[in-house]
PDB file of C-alpha atoms in Angstrom:
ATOM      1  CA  UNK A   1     -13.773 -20.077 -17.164  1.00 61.00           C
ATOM      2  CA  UNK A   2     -13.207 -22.909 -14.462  1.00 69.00           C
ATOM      3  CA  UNK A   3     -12.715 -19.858 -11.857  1.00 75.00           C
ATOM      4  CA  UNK A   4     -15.742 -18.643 -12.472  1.00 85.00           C
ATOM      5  CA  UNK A   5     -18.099 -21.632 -11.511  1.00 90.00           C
ATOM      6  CA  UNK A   6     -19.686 -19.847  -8.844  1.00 89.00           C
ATOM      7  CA  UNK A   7     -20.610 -16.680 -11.067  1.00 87.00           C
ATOM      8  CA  UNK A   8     -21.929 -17.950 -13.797  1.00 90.00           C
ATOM      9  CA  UNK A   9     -23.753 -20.922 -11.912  1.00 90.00           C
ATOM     10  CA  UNK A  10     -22.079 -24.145 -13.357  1.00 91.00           C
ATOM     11  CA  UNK A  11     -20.989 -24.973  -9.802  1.00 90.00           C
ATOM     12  CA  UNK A  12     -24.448 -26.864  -9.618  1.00 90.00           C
ATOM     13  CA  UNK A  13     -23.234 -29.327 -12.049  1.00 92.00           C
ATOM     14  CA  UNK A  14     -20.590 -30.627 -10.070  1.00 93.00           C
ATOM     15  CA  UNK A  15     -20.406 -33.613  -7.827  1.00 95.00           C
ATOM     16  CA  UNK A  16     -17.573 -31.530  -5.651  1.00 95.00           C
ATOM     17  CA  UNK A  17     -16.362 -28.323  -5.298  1.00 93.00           C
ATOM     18  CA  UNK A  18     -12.623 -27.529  -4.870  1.00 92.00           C
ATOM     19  CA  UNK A  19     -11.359 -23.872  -4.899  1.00 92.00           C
ATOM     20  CA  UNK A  20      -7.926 -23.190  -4.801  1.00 92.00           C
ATOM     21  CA  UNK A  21      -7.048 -20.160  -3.422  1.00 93.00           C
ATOM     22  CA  UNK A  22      -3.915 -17.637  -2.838  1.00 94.00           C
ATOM     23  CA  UNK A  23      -3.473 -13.881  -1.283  1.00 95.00           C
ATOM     24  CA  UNK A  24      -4.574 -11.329  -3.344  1.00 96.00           C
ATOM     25  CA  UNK A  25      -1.473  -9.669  -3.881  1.00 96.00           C
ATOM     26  CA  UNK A  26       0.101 -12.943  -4.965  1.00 96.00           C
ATOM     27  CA  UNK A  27      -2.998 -13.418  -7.806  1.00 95.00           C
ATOM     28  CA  UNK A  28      -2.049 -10.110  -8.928  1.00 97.00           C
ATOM     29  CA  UNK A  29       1.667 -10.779  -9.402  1.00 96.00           C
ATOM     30  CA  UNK A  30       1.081 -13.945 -11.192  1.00 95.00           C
ATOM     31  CA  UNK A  31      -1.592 -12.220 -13.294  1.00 95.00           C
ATOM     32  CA  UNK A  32       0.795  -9.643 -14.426  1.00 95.00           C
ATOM     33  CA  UNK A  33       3.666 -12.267 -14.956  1.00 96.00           C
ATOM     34  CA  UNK A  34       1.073 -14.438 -17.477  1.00 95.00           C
ATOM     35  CA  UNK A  35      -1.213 -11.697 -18.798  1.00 94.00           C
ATOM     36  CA  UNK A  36       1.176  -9.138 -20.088  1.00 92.00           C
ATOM     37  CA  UNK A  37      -1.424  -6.983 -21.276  1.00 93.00           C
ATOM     38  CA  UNK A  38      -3.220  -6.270 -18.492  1.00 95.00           C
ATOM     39  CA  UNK A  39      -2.079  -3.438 -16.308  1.00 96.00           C
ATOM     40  CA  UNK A  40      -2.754  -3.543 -12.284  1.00 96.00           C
ATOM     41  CA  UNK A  41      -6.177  -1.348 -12.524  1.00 97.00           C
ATOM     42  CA  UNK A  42      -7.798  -4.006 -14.964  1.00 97.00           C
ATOM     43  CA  UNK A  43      -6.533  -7.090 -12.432  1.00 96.00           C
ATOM     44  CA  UNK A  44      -8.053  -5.533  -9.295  1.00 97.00           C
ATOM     45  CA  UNK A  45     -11.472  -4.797 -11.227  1.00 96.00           C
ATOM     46  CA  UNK A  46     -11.935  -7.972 -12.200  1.00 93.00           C
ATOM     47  CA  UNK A  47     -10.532  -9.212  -8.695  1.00 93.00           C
ATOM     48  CA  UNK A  48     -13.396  -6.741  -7.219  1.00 94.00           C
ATOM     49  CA  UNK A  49     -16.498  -8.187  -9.552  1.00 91.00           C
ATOM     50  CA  UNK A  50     -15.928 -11.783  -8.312  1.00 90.00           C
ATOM     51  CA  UNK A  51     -17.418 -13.157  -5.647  1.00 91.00           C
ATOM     52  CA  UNK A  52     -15.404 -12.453  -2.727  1.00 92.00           C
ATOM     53  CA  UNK A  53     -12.918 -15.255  -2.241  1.00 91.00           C
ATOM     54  CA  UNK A  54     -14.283 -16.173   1.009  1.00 93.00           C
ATOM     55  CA  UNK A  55     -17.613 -17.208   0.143  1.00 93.00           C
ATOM     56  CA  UNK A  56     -16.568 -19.160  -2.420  1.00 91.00           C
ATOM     57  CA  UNK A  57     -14.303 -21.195   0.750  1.00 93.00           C
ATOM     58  CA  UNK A  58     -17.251 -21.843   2.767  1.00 94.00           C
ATOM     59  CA  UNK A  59     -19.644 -22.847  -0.311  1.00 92.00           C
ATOM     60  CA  UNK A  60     -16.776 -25.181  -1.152  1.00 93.00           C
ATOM     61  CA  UNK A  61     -16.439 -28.959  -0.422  1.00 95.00           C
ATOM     62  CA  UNK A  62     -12.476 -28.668  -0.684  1.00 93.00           C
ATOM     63  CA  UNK A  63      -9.992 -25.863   0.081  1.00 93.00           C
ATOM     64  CA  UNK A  64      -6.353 -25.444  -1.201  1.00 91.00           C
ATOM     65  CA  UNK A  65      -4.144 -23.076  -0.175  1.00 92.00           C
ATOM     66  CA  UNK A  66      -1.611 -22.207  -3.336  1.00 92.00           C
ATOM     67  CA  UNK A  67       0.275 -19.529  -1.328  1.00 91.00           C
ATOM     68  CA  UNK A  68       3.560 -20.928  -2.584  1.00 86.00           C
ATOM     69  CA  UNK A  69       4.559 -21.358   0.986  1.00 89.00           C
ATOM     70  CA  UNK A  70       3.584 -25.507   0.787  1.00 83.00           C
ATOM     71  CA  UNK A  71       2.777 -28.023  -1.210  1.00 81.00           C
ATOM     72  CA  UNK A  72      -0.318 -28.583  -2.713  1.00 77.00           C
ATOM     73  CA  UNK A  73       0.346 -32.073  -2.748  1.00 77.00           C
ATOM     74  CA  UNK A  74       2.835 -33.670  -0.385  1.00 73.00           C
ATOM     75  CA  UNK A  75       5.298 -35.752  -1.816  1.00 71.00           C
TER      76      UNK A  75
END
């Protein structure tokens, strides 16, 4: 999966790195809302084996901010 680049070491095939990130407890909601299986336990498990969100910001070349608060891309 494209969100796991840094995990499984495909990052070092790209020419640039972009990682789009949001707070946790707003990756969890929209988790729930599209994976209707999954219960909250499951979410934050796999949330806790990835690399921590904030490494993956400073190994980066490009950081967005999806907190639903602004737009990704101005208009």
């Amino acid at each position: 999966e494209a969100a796991l680049f840094y995990e499984s070491g495909s990052y070092q095939d790209m020419d640039v790195m972009i990682v789009v990130t949001a707070p946790e407890v707003l990756r969890i909601e929209r988790v729930l809302k599209r994976d209707k299986g999954r219960t909250l336990d499951q979410i934050k498990d796999i949330i806790k084996r990835q690399i921590p969100e904030e490494e993956k910001v400073s190994r980066a070349d490009y950081h967005l901010e999806n907190d639903g608060k602004s737009l990704l891309l101005p208009t």
